[in-house]
Amino acid sequence: MKTVQLTQPDDAHLHLRDGVYLKTTVPATAKQFARAIVMPNLKPPVTTLDALIAYKARILSAIPAEFSFEPLMTLYLTDSTTPQQIAEVAASKEVTAIKLYPAGVTTHSEAGVKELTQLYPVFAAMEAYDLPLLIHGETSDPTVDIFDRERYFLDQMESIVQKFTQLRVVFEHITTQEAVQFVLSASDHLAATITPHHLLLNRNHLLSGGIRPHYYCLPVLKRRQHQEALLAAATSGNKKFFLGTDSAPHTVSTKEAACGCAGIYSAHAAIELYAEAFDRAGALDKLEGFASHYAADFYRIARNTQQITLIQKPWKVAKALPFGDEIVVPLWAGDSLNWQLLENRE
Ligand code: DOR
Ligand code: ZN
C-alpha cells in the first residue's frame, strides 16, 4: 500500500464559527492540522482585542484532549479601525493577522471596508508593526459580474502592494489565472491561499445538470481553465502559494434554500481532498511544501515537527455530519477519496 509522510500541515484560512458549532469544526481541523489562521467574520465580527481573546478561549476549550492545536487569531478590519488600535493589537501578541473584507462581498462582510484608501494610515501601521494583511480580493461593486469580481479587484490589490512594499499581504482563496499571474509578478511580500474546492471543482460542477448549493462559495467557482491555472500554481512548488481551506460550514437548511448561503465545508477531510487534487495532477511530491512549509515560512513561525501519514486506501465521505442541532453536508459527500489520514481512520 502506498503511503505519503508529511510534516503536519497548517490551515492558513479557516472558519470555525462559534458556540455549539465549535464541537464539530475544532476537532475536525485539530485531528490533521497543527495550527490554523482563524477568520473573524462572526456575527458580530471580531473587531476588538477583547472579543478576539474571548473567542480564542472558546476555541481552545473545544480542542479534544488527544490533539494539540493552536488557533492563530485574526482581527476584522472596519472603516473605524485606527492606527492606534493596530499598535495595541501588535503589542498584545495575540493577533497573527488582520482580515480585510470589502463591505458586502461575502458572508458577514456588512461591517467590512467601504473605501480602501481611507485605511491607508492603518495599512502603514500594520507595515510598521509587521502585521500581515489578509484580503478577500473581490470588488464589492454590485454592477461587476460575479465571475469577474476577483479580476476587477486586481487594481486595488496593485495599489496596496505598490504603496506598502514591506507589508506582508495574503491574497486569500484565489480563483483565477489572472490572480495567479498577479501573485507571481509581485514581490515575496505577497502570497496566496488556494482552497481544495477551487482545485477540485469548476463552475460546471456548480451549475451544469442542476444547481448544487453545496458547491456555492465566494469567490464563486470559475471556468475549468482557471481551475487548471490554480492546480498548476499549487503544484508548482512556489512558496507564494499555500494551503488555506476556507472551510466555511453552513447548516443544510441555510444552504438548501431559496437564497442559499455561500460556503463549503471541507475541514472533515481537508488534507485528503488536497491529496486527491495533487495526486490527480501527478504532483503528490509537491504537497508537503504547499500544505506544511510555505505558510509557516510566510508567517515567520517555525515549521511543525510532527508528521502525519496518508495511505492510499479508498474511503467514502459521509453524506452528512452533525452540526449543532442540525447537519452540514461536507465537500465530497457520499463520494470516494483515494487517500486517507492514517492516524484518523485506522
Ligand atoms: O464562501 C464563502 N464563505 N466565502 C467567504 O468569503 C466567507 C465564507 C463564510 O464565512 O461562510
Ligand atoms: Zn474565508
Coordinates of N, CA and C in Angstrom, one line a residue, residues 245-343:
T245 N -7.9 26.3 3.5 CA -9.1 25.6 3.1 C -10.3 26.5 2.8
D246 N -10.4 27.6 3.5 CA -11.6 28.4 3.5 C -12.8 27.5 3.9
S247 N -12.6 26.4 4.7 CA -13.7 25.6 5.1 C -14.7 26.5 5.9
A248 N -15.9 26.6 5.4 CA -16.9 27.6 5.8 C -18.3 26.9 5.9
P249 N -18.5 26.2 7.0 CA -19.8 25.4 7.1 C -21.0 26.3 7.3
H250 N -22.1 25.9 6.7 CA -23.4 26.4 7.0 C -24.4 25.2 7.1
T251 N -25.4 25.4 7.9 CA -26.3 24.2 8.1 C -27.0 23.9 6.8
V252 N -27.5 22.6 6.7 CA -28.1 22.2 5.5 C -29.3 23.1 5.1
S253 N -30.0 23.5 6.1 CA -31.2 24.3 5.8 C -30.9 25.7 5.3
T254 N -29.8 26.2 5.6 CA -29.4 27.6 5.1 C -28.7 27.5 3.7
K255 N -28.2 26.3 3.4 CA -27.6 26.1 2.1 C -28.7 25.7 1.1
E256 N -29.6 24.8 1.5 CA -30.6 24.3 0.5 C -31.8 25.2 0.7
A257 N -31.7 26.4 0.2 CA -32.8 27.4 0.5 C -32.9 28.3 -0.8
A258 N -34.0 29.1 -0.8 CA -34.3 29.9 -2.0 C -33.1 30.9 -2.1
C259 N -32.5 31.3 -1.0 CA -31.3 32.2 -1.1 C -30.3 31.5 -0.2
G260 N -29.5 30.6 -0.8 CA -28.6 29.8 0.0 C -27.3 30.5 0.3
C261 N -26.8 30.2 1.5 CA -25.5 30.8 1.9 C -24.3 30.3 1.1
A262 N -23.3 31.2 1.1 CA -22.0 30.9 0.4 C -21.1 30.2 1.4
G263 N -20.5 29.1 1.0 CA -19.5 28.5 1.9 C -19.5 27.0 1.7
I264 N -18.3 26.4 1.7 CA -18.2 24.9 1.5 C -17.4 24.4 2.7
Y265 N -18.0 23.3 3.3 CA -17.3 22.7 4.5 C -16.3 21.6 4.0
S266 N -15.1 21.8 4.3 CA -14.1 20.9 3.9 C -13.2 20.4 5.0
A267 N -13.4 20.9 6.2 CA -12.4 20.5 7.3 C -12.5 19.0 7.7
H268 N -13.6 18.4 7.4 CA -13.7 16.9 7.7 C -12.6 16.1 7.0
A269 N -12.2 16.5 5.9 CA -11.2 15.7 5.1 C -10.3 16.6 4.3
A270 N -9.9 17.7 4.9 CA -9.1 18.7 4.1 C -7.9 18.2 3.5
I271 N -7.0 17.6 4.3 CA -5.7 17.2 3.7 C -5.9 16.0 2.7
E272 N -7.0 15.2 2.9 CA -7.3 14.1 2.0 C -7.8 14.7 0.6
L273 N -8.5 15.8 0.7 CA -9.0 16.4 -0.5 C -7.9 17.0 -1.3
Y274 N -7.0 17.7 -0.6 CA -5.8 18.2 -1.3 C -5.0 17.1 -1.9
A275 N -4.8 16.0 -1.1 CA -4.0 14.9 -1.7 C -4.7 14.3 -2.9
E276 N -6.0 14.3 -3.0 CA -6.7 13.8 -4.2 C -6.4 14.8 -5.4
A277 N -6.4 16.1 -5.1 CA -6.1 17.0 -6.2 C -4.7 16.9 -6.7
F278 N -3.8 16.8 -5.7 CA -2.3 16.8 -6.1 C -2.0 15.5 -6.8
D279 N -2.7 14.4 -6.3 CA -2.4 13.1 -7.0 C -2.9 13.1 -8.4
R280 N -4.1 13.6 -8.6 CA -4.7 13.7 -10.0 C -3.7 14.5 -10.9
A281 N -3.0 15.5 -10.3 CA -2.1 16.3 -11.1 C -0.7 15.6 -11.2
G282 N -0.6 14.4 -10.6 CA 0.7 13.7 -10.6 C 1.8 14.5 -9.8
A283 N 1.4 15.2 -8.7 CA 2.3 16.0 -8.0 C 2.2 15.9 -6.5
L284 N 2.0 14.6 -6.1 CA 2.0 14.4 -4.6 C 3.3 14.8 -3.9
D285 N 4.4 14.8 -4.7 CA 5.6 15.2 -4.1 C 5.7 16.7 -3.7
K286 N 4.7 17.4 -4.3 CA 4.7 18.9 -4.0 C 3.7 19.2 -2.9
L287 N 3.0 18.2 -2.4 CA 2.0 18.5 -1.3 C 2.6 19.1 0.0
E288 N 3.7 18.5 0.4 CA 4.3 18.9 1.7 C 4.7 20.4 1.8
G289 N 5.3 20.9 0.7 CA 5.7 22.3 0.7 C 4.5 23.2 0.8
F290 N 3.5 22.9 0.0 CA 2.2 23.6 -0.1 C 1.4 23.6 1.2
A291 N 1.4 22.4 1.8 CA 0.5 22.2 3.0 C 1.2 22.4 4.3
S292 N 2.5 22.3 4.3 CA 3.2 22.2 5.7 C 4.3 23.2 5.8
H293 N 4.8 23.7 4.8 CA 6.0 24.6 4.9 C 5.8 26.1 4.6
Y294 N 5.1 26.3 3.4 CA 5.2 27.7 2.9 C 4.4 28.7 3.8
A295 N 3.3 28.3 4.3 CA 2.5 29.2 5.2 C 3.3 29.6 6.4
A296 N 3.9 28.5 7.0 CA 4.7 28.8 8.2 C 5.9 29.8 7.9
D297 N 6.5 29.6 6.7 CA 7.6 30.5 6.4 C 7.1 31.9 6.1
F298 N 6.0 32.0 5.5 CA 5.4 33.3 5.2 C 5.1 34.1 6.5
Y299 N 4.4 33.3 7.4 CA 4.0 33.9 8.7 C 5.2 34.1 9.7
R300 N 6.3 33.5 9.3 CA 7.5 33.6 10.1 C 7.3 32.9 11.5
I301 N 6.7 31.7 11.4 CA 6.6 30.9 12.5 C 7.3 29.5 12.2
A302 N 7.8 28.8 13.2 CA 8.5 27.6 13.0 C 7.7 26.6 12.3
R303 N 8.3 25.8 11.3 CA 7.6 24.7 10.7 C 7.3 23.7 11.8
N304 N 6.2 23.0 11.6 CA 5.8 21.9 12.6 C 6.9 20.8 12.5
T305 N 7.0 20.1 13.6 CA 8.0 19.0 13.7 C 7.3 17.6 13.6
Q306 N 6.0 17.6 14.0 CA 5.3 16.3 14.0 C 5.0 15.9 12.5
Q307 N 4.7 14.6 12.3 CA 4.5 14.1 11.0 C 3.0 13.6 10.9
I308 N 2.5 13.5 9.7 CA 1.2 12.8 9.5 C 1.5 11.8 8.4
T309 N 0.7 10.8 8.3 CA 0.8 9.8 7.2 C -0.5 9.6 6.5
L310 N -0.4 9.7 5.2 CA -1.6 9.4 4.3 C -1.4 8.1 3.7
I311 N -2.4 7.3 3.7 CA -2.3 6.0 3.0 C -3.3 6.0 1.8
Q312 N -2.8 5.3 0.7 CA -3.7 5.2 -0.4 C -4.7 4.0 -0.3
K313 N -5.9 4.4 0.2 CA -6.9 3.4 0.6 C -8.2 4.1 0.4
P314 N -9.0 3.8 -0.6 CA -10.2 4.5 -0.8 C -11.2 4.4 0.3
W315 N -11.9 5.5 0.6 CA -12.9 5.5 1.6 C -14.0 6.5 1.2
K316 N -15.2 6.4 1.8 CA -16.3 7.2 1.4 C -16.6 8.3 2.4
V317 N -16.7 9.5 1.9 CA -17.1 10.6 2.8 C -18.6 10.5 3.2
A318 N -18.9 10.8 4.4 CA -20.3 10.7 4.9 C -21.1 11.7 4.1
K319 N -22.4 11.3 4.0 CA -23.4 12.2 3.2 C -23.7 13.4 4.0
A320 N -23.6 13.3 5.3 CA -23.9 14.5 6.2 C -23.2 14.3 7.5
L321 N -22.9 15.4 8.2 CA -22.3 15.3 9.5 C -23.1 16.1 10.5
P322 N -23.0 15.7 11.8 CA -23.7 16.5 12.8 C -23.1 17.9 12.9
F323 N -24.0 18.9 13.1 CA -23.5 20.3 13.1 C -24.5 21.1 14.0
G324 N -24.1 21.3 15.2 CA -25.1 21.9 16.2 C -26.3 21.0 16.3
D325 N -27.5 21.6 16.2 CA -28.7 20.8 16.3 C -29.1 20.3 14.9
E326 N -28.3 20.6 13.9 CA -28.6 20.3 12.5 C -27.5 19.5 11.9
I327 N -27.5 19.5 10.6 CA -26.4 18.8 9.9 C -25.7 19.7 8.9
V328 N -24.5 19.3 8.5 CA -23.8 20.0 7.4 C -23.5 19.0 6.4
V329 N -23.6 19.4 5.1 CA -23.2 18.5 4.0 C -21.8 18.8 3.6
P330 N -20.9 17.9 3.9 CA -19.4 18.2 3.6 C -19.1 18.1 2.2
L331 N -17.9 18.7 1.8 CA -17.4 18.6 0.4 C -17.1 17.1 0.2
W332 N -17.5 16.6 -1.0 CA -17.3 15.2 -1.4 C -18.3 14.3 -0.8
A333 N -19.4 14.8 -0.2 CA -20.4 14.0 0.5 C -20.8 12.8 -0.4
G334 N -20.7 11.6 0.2 CA -21.1 10.3 -0.5 C -20.2 9.9 -1.5
D335 N -19.1 10.6 -1.8 CA -18.1 10.2 -2.8 C -16.9 9.6 -2.2
S336 N -16.1 9.0 -3.1 CA -14.9 8.3 -2.7 C -13.6 9.2 -2.8
L337 N -12.8 9.1 -1.8 CA -11.4 9.7 -1.9 C -10.4 8.6 -1.8
N338 N -9.3 8.8 -2.5 CA -8.3 7.7 -2.6 C -7.3 7.7 -1.4
W339 N -7.1 8.8 -0.8 CA -6.1 8.9 0.3 C -6.8 9.1 1.6
Q340 N -6.3 8.5 2.7 CA -6.8 8.8 4.0 C -5.7 8.9 5.0
L341 N -6.0 9.7 6.0 CA -5.1 10.0 7.1 C -5.0 8.8 8.0
L342 N -3.8 8.3 8.2 CA -3.7 7.0 8.9 C -4.1 7.2 10.4
E343 N -3.7 8.3 11.0 CA -4.0 8.5 12.4 C -5.5 8.6 12.6

